[in-house]
Amino acid sequence: MSLEDGRKRREAPLDTPSNLGSNATKDISAALTALLADVFALYVKTKNFHWHISGPHFRDYHLLLDEQAAQIFAMTDEIAERARKIGGTTIRSIGHIARAKHIQDNDAEFVTPEDMLAELKEDNLALTQRMRQNHNICDEHGDVATASLIENWIDETERRAWFLFETTRGA
């Protein structure tokens, strides 16, 4: 390593090399950071409802929400690591999540099970829309790897919305 390379590394220690270009790195990592904030917010809301669900379908809903929360949480590391792989940075704190998220919190003392599932369905559908927008950003910059990951996340998110919809059909 040359003296100049060493100096640059100290000045920008998280400057991961990427051939996507600085605009692509900036745009895609920003999109991934907002996505990660939404995924964390959706995870916490899903766990909130999992912990506070009640009623005659308690066991089924409790298990469904636990399964969905685990799937949502599994996305977090992939999203954050993808941002880092392309040379960007991502979420650093709960405050950062709060500033970047679009998913609204639900701090109500009591929410009916039907309202919980309907709210999560809408949140998952909204998340798919934001992921499609992120996919477009990846397409603009030729980032097929991130676009491919997003395609899988869209499919998983649509499946969650479908299950939530079918669970509340006729309720």
mmCIF file of N, CA, C and O in Angstrom, residues 95-151:
data_model
loop_
_atom_site.group_PDB
_atom_site.id
_atom_site.type_symbol
_atom_site.label_atom_id
_atom_site.label_comp_id
_atom_site.label_asym_id
_atom_site.label_seq_id
_atom_site.Cartn_x
_atom_site.Cartn_y
_atom_site.Cartn_z
ATOM 1 N N GLY A 95 -32.690 6.328 16.587
ATOM 2 C CA GLY A 95 -33.070 7.660 16.123
ATOM 3 C C GLY A 95 -32.978 7.772 14.610
ATOM 4 O O GLY A 95 -33.832 8.396 13.978
ATOM 5 N N HIS A 96 -31.950 7.172 14.034
ATOM 6 C CA HIS A 96 -31.787 7.167 12.577
ATOM 7 C C HIS A 96 -32.961 6.436 11.931
ATOM 8 O O HIS A 96 -33.516 6.896 10.923
ATOM 9 N N ILE A 97 -33.354 5.312 12.523
ATOM 10 C CA ILE A 97 -34.518 4.572 12.019
ATOM 11 C C ILE A 97 -35.754 5.461 12.069
ATOM 12 O O ILE A 97 -36.504 5.552 11.090
ATOM 13 N N ALA A 98 -35.971 6.124 13.200
ATOM 14 C CA ALA A 98 -37.158 6.965 13.370
ATOM 15 C C ALA A 98 -37.209 8.083 12.329
ATOM 16 O O ALA A 98 -38.287 8.418 11.831
ATOM 17 N N ARG A 99 -36.053 8.638 12.005
ATOM 18 C CA ARG A 99 -36.011 9.731 11.015
ATOM 19 C C ARG A 99 -36.222 9.230 9.587
ATOM 20 O O ARG A 99 -36.745 9.963 8.748
ATOM 21 N N ALA A 100 -35.836 8.004 9.295
ATOM 22 C CA ALA A 100 -35.847 7.509 7.916
ATOM 23 C C ALA A 100 -37.078 6.674 7.557
ATOM 24 O O ALA A 100 -37.357 6.483 6.383
ATOM 25 N N LYS A 101 -37.808 6.189 8.533
ATOM 26 C CA LYS A 101 -38.905 5.242 8.270
ATOM 27 C C LYS A 101 -40.153 5.927 7.728
ATOM 28 O O LYS A 101 -40.386 7.113 7.964
ATOM 29 N N HIS A 102 -40.959 5.139 7.012
ATOM 30 C CA HIS A 102 -42.266 5.573 6.533
ATOM 31 C C HIS A 102 -43.383 4.830 7.277
ATOM 32 O O HIS A 102 -44.504 5.313 7.346
ATOM 33 N N ILE A 103 -43.097 3.650 7.772
ATOM 34 C CA ILE A 103 -44.066 2.829 8.506
ATOM 35 C C ILE A 103 -44.412 3.554 9.812
ATOM 36 O O ILE A 103 -43.523 3.926 10.568
ATOM 37 N N GLN A 104 -45.697 3.719 10.045
ATOM 38 C CA GLN A 104 -46.147 4.415 11.252
ATOM 39 C C GLN A 104 -46.202 3.458 12.441
ATOM 40 O O GLN A 104 -46.597 2.298 12.290
ATOM 41 N N ASP A 105 -45.816 3.955 13.600
ATOM 42 C CA ASP A 105 -45.912 3.175 14.827
ATOM 43 C C ASP A 105 -47.377 3.032 15.229
ATOM 44 O O ASP A 105 -48.224 3.818 14.806
ATOM 45 N N ASN A 106 -47.642 2.024 16.067
ATOM 46 C CA ASN A 106 -48.954 1.887 16.673
ATOM 47 C C ASN A 106 -48.730 1.635 18.163
ATOM 48 O O ASN A 106 -48.359 0.535 18.554
ATOM 49 N N ASP A 107 -48.915 2.663 18.960
ATOM 50 C CA ASP A 107 -48.699 2.588 20.398
ATOM 51 C C ASP A 107 -50.004 2.471 21.178
ATOM 52 O O ASP A 107 -50.025 2.698 22.389
ATOM 53 N N ALA A 108 -51.087 2.129 20.505
ATOM 54 C CA ALA A 108 -52.387 2.054 21.166
ATOM 55 C C ALA A 108 -52.372 1.010 22.278
ATOM 56 O O ALA A 108 -51.707 -0.021 22.165
ATOM 57 N N GLU A 109 -53.122 1.292 23.324
ATOM 58 C CA GLU A 109 -53.239 0.358 24.451
ATOM 59 C C GLU A 109 -53.875 -0.959 24.006
ATOM 60 O O GLU A 109 -53.507 -2.018 24.485
ATOM 61 N N PHE A 110 -54.874 -0.883 23.109
ATOM 62 C CA PHE A 110 -55.546 -2.087 22.631
ATOM 63 C C PHE A 110 -55.897 -1.909 21.164
ATOM 64 O O PHE A 110 -56.403 -0.871 20.754
ATOM 65 N N VAL A 111 -55.613 -2.940 20.389
ATOM 66 C CA VAL A 111 -55.976 -2.987 18.978
ATOM 67 C C VAL A 111 -56.630 -4.342 18.762
ATOM 68 O O VAL A 111 -56.115 -5.366 19.224
ATOM 69 N N THR A 112 -57.771 -4.353 18.085
ATOM 70 C CA THR A 112 -58.424 -5.636 17.844
ATOM 71 C C THR A 112 -57.540 -6.485 16.933
ATOM 72 O O THR A 112 -56.774 -5.947 16.111
ATOM 73 N N PRO A 113 -57.636 -7.788 17.039
ATOM 74 C CA PRO A 113 -56.837 -8.644 16.157
ATOM 75 C C PRO A 113 -57.078 -8.343 14.677
ATOM 76 O O PRO A 113 -56.132 -8.313 13.892
ATOM 77 N N GLU A 114 -58.329 -8.100 14.307
ATOM 78 C CA GLU A 114 -58.640 -7.810 12.904
ATOM 79 C C GLU A 114 -57.952 -6.526 12.445
ATOM 80 O O GLU A 114 -57.437 -6.452 11.329
ATOM 81 N N ASP A 115 -57.943 -5.514 13.318
ATOM 82 C CA ASP A 115 -57.284 -4.249 12.976
ATOM 83 C C ASP A 115 -55.769 -4.413 12.908
ATOM 84 O O ASP A 115 -55.110 -3.801 12.061
ATOM 85 N N MET A 116 -55.224 -5.244 13.794
ATOM 86 C CA MET A 116 -53.778 -5.521 13.749
ATOM 87 C C MET A 116 -53.392 -6.112 12.399
ATOM 88 O O MET A 116 -52.457 -5.643 11.742
ATOM 89 N N LEU A 117 -54.111 -7.161 12.011
ATOM 90 C CA LEU A 117 -53.767 -7.862 10.772
ATOM 91 C C LEU A 117 -53.998 -6.976 9.556
ATOM 92 O O LEU A 117 -53.188 -6.980 8.617
ATOM 93 N N ALA A 118 -55.068 -6.184 9.582
ATOM 94 C CA ALA A 118 -55.340 -5.277 8.462
ATOM 95 C C ALA A 118 -54.257 -4.202 8.356
ATOM 96 O O ALA A 118 -53.806 -3.864 7.247
ATOM 97 N N GLU A 119 -53.824 -3.679 9.493
ATOM 98 C CA GLU A 119 -52.774 -2.654 9.483
ATOM 99 C C GLU A 119 -51.457 -3.229 8.972
ATOM 100 O O GLU A 119 -50.764 -2.595 8.160
ATOM 101 N N LEU A 120 -51.117 -4.427 9.418
ATOM 102 C CA LEU A 120 -49.883 -5.058 8.935
ATOM 103 C C LEU A 120 -49.969 -5.373 7.443
ATOM 104 O O LEU A 120 -48.976 -5.240 6.723
ATOM 105 N N LYS A 121 -51.143 -5.773 6.972
ATOM 106 C CA LYS A 121 -51.321 -6.028 5.535
ATOM 107 C C LYS A 121 -51.038 -4.754 4.747
ATOM 108 O O LYS A 121 -50.280 -4.773 3.760
ATOM 109 N N GLU A 122 -51.608 -3.636 5.184
ATOM 110 C CA GLU A 122 -51.393 -2.364 4.493
ATOM 111 C C GLU A 122 -49.925 -1.938 4.554
ATOM 112 O O GLU A 122 -49.383 -1.431 3.572
ATOM 113 N N ASP A 123 -49.291 -2.138 5.696
ATOM 114 C CA ASP A 123 -47.867 -1.799 5.827
ATOM 115 C C ASP A 123 -47.015 -2.641 4.886
ATOM 116 O O ASP A 123 -46.076 -2.132 4.263
ATOM 117 N N ASN A 124 -47.322 -3.921 4.771
ATOM 118 C CA ASN A 124 -46.569 -4.784 3.864
ATOM 119 C C ASN A 124 -46.795 -4.379 2.409
ATOM 120 O O ASN A 124 -45.850 -4.354 1.618
ATOM 121 N N LEU A 125 -48.031 -4.036 2.061
ATOM 122 C CA LEU A 125 -48.295 -3.580 0.691
ATOM 123 C C LEU A 125 -47.556 -2.274 0.393
ATOM 124 O O LEU A 125 -47.000 -2.108 -0.704
ATOM 125 N N ALA A 126 -47.545 -1.357 1.350
ATOM 126 C CA ALA A 126 -46.816 -0.098 1.164
ATOM 127 C C ALA A 126 -45.319 -0.370 1.024
ATOM 128 O O ALA A 126 -44.631 0.277 0.219
ATOM 129 N N LEU A 127 -44.827 -1.325 1.786
ATOM 130 C CA LEU A 127 -43.407 -1.684 1.697
ATOM 131 C C LEU A 127 -43.074 -2.222 0.310
ATOM 132 O O LEU A 127 -42.023 -1.895 -0.240
ATOM 133 N N THR A 128 -43.961 -3.015 -0.283
ATOM 134 C CA THR A 128 -43.685 -3.519 -1.637
ATOM 135 C C THR A 128 -43.591 -2.376 -2.637
ATOM 136 O O THR A 128 -42.753 -2.415 -3.536
ATOM 137 N N GLN A 129 -44.427 -1.339 -2.464
ATOM 138 C CA GLN A 129 -44.360 -0.192 -3.364
ATOM 139 C C GLN A 129 -43.020 0.521 -3.249
ATOM 140 O O GLN A 129 -42.417 0.895 -4.260
ATOM 141 N N ARG A 130 -42.547 0.706 -2.031
ATOM 142 C CA ARG A 130 -41.244 1.362 -1.847
ATOM 143 C C ARG A 130 -40.116 0.487 -2.393
ATOM 144 O O ARG A 130 -39.144 1.003 -2.955
ATOM 145 N N MET A 131 -40.248 -0.813 -2.246
ATOM 146 C CA MET A 131 -39.218 -1.701 -2.804
ATOM 147 C C MET A 131 -39.206 -1.631 -4.330
ATOM 148 O O MET A 131 -38.135 -1.673 -4.944
ATOM 149 N N ARG A 132 -40.363 -1.513 -4.938
ATOM 150 C CA ARG A 132 -40.408 -1.364 -6.403
ATOM 151 C C ARG A 132 -39.716 -0.061 -6.831
ATOM 152 O O ARG A 132 -39.010 -0.027 -7.836
ATOM 153 N N GLN A 133 -39.925 1.001 -6.055
ATOM 154 C CA GLN A 133 -39.244 2.265 -6.346
ATOM 155 C C GLN A 133 -37.726 2.093 -6.202
ATOM 156 O O GLN A 133 -36.956 2.610 -7.021
ATOM 157 N N ASN A 134 -37.314 1.364 -5.173
ATOM 158 C CA ASN A 134 -35.884 1.098 -4.989
ATOM 159 C C ASN A 134 -35.332 0.266 -6.134
ATOM 160 O O ASN A 134 -34.200 0.480 -6.572
ATOM 161 N N HIS A 135 -36.127 -0.673 -6.614
ATOM 162 C CA HIS A 135 -35.716 -1.502 -7.749
ATOM 163 C C HIS A 135 -35.461 -0.619 -8.965
ATOM 164 O O HIS A 135 -34.474 -0.823 -9.699
ATOM 165 N N ASN A 136 -36.322 0.366 -9.177
ATOM 166 C CA ASN A 136 -36.134 1.295 -10.299
ATOM 167 C C ASN A 136 -34.822 2.060 -10.169
ATOM 168 O O ASN A 136 -34.127 2.288 -11.170
ATOM 169 N N ILE A 137 -34.472 2.462 -8.956
ATOM 170 C CA ILE A 137 -33.197 3.152 -8.730
ATOM 171 C C ILE A 137 -32.036 2.226 -9.086
ATOM 172 O O ILE A 137 -31.076 2.652 -9.734
ATOM 173 N N CYS A 138 -32.140 0.975 -8.687
ATOM 174 C CA CYS A 138 -31.089 -0.003 -9.021
ATOM 175 C C CYS A 138 -30.984 -0.181 -10.530
ATOM 176 O O CYS A 138 -29.876 -0.249 -11.076
ATOM 177 N N ASP A 139 -32.129 -0.260 -11.203
ATOM 178 C CA ASP A 139 -32.132 -0.404 -12.662
ATOM 179 C C ASP A 139 -31.461 0.782 -13.341
ATOM 180 O O ASP A 139 -30.688 0.614 -14.288
ATOM 181 N N GLU A 140 -31.739 1.983 -12.843
ATOM 182 C CA GLU A 140 -31.140 3.196 -13.413
ATOM 183 C C GLU A 140 -29.614 3.153 -13.354
ATOM 184 O O GLU A 140 -28.944 3.685 -14.232
ATOM 185 N N HIS A 141 -29.089 2.513 -12.315
ATOM 186 C CA HIS A 141 -27.642 2.477 -12.112
ATOM 187 C C HIS A 141 -27.014 1.137 -12.491
ATOM 188 O O HIS A 141 -25.811 0.947 -12.286
ATOM 189 N N GLY A 142 -27.797 0.225 -13.027
ATOM 190 C CA GLY A 142 -27.257 -1.061 -13.454
ATOM 191 C C GLY A 142 -26.837 -1.970 -12.305
ATOM 192 O O GLY A 142 -25.971 -2.830 -12.485
ATOM 193 N N ASP A 143 -27.442 -1.815 -11.143
ATOM 194 C CA ASP A 143 -27.105 -2.643 -9.981
ATOM 195 C C ASP A 143 -28.033 -3.860 -9.955
ATOM 196 O O ASP A 143 -29.036 -3.886 -9.246
ATOM 197 N N VAL A 144 -27.664 -4.875 -10.717
ATOM 198 C CA VAL A 144 -28.502 -6.065 -10.827
ATOM 199 C C VAL A 144 -28.508 -6.893 -9.547
ATOM 200 O O VAL A 144 -29.498 -7.560 -9.240
ATOM 201 N N ALA A 145 -27.437 -6.864 -8.786
ATOM 202 C CA ALA A 145 -27.382 -7.664 -7.556
ATOM 203 C C ALA A 145 -28.389 -7.152 -6.528
ATOM 204 O O ALA A 145 -29.138 -7.940 -5.939
ATOM 205 N N THR A 146 -28.418 -5.842 -6.307
ATOM 206 C CA THR A 146 -29.390 -5.290 -5.356
ATOM 207 C C THR A 146 -30.799 -5.475 -5.890
ATOM 208 O O THR A 146 -31.713 -5.826 -5.139
ATOM 209 N N ALA A 147 -30.989 -5.264 -7.180
ATOM 210 C CA ALA A 147 -32.312 -5.448 -7.779
ATOM 211 C C ALA A 147 -32.804 -6.885 -7.579
ATOM 212 O O ALA A 147 -33.977 -7.105 -7.262
ATOM 213 N N SER A 148 -31.915 -7.836 -7.720
ATOM 214 C CA SER A 148 -32.284 -9.247 -7.535
ATOM 215 C C SER A 148 -32.715 -9.524 -6.094
ATOM 216 O O SER A 148 -33.709 -10.224 -5.860
ATOM 217 N N LEU A 149 -31.983 -8.977 -5.142
ATOM 218 C CA LEU A 149 -32.369 -9.142 -3.734
ATOM 219 C C LEU A 149 -33.744 -8.526 -3.490
ATOM 220 O O LEU A 149 -34.596 -9.122 -2.823
ATOM 221 N N ILE A 150 -33.950 -7.336 -4.027
ATOM 222 C CA ILE A 150 -35.228 -6.639 -3.842
ATOM 223 C C ILE A 150 -36.374 -7.465 -4.427
ATOM 224 O O ILE A 150 -37.458 -7.530 -3.832
ATOM 225 N N GLU A 151 -36.145 -8.096 -5.562
ATOM 226 C CA GLU A 151 -37.189 -8.936 -6.158
ATOM 227 C C GLU A 151 -37.614 -10.045 -5.197
ATOM 228 O O GLU A 151 -38.812 -10.320 -5.043
#
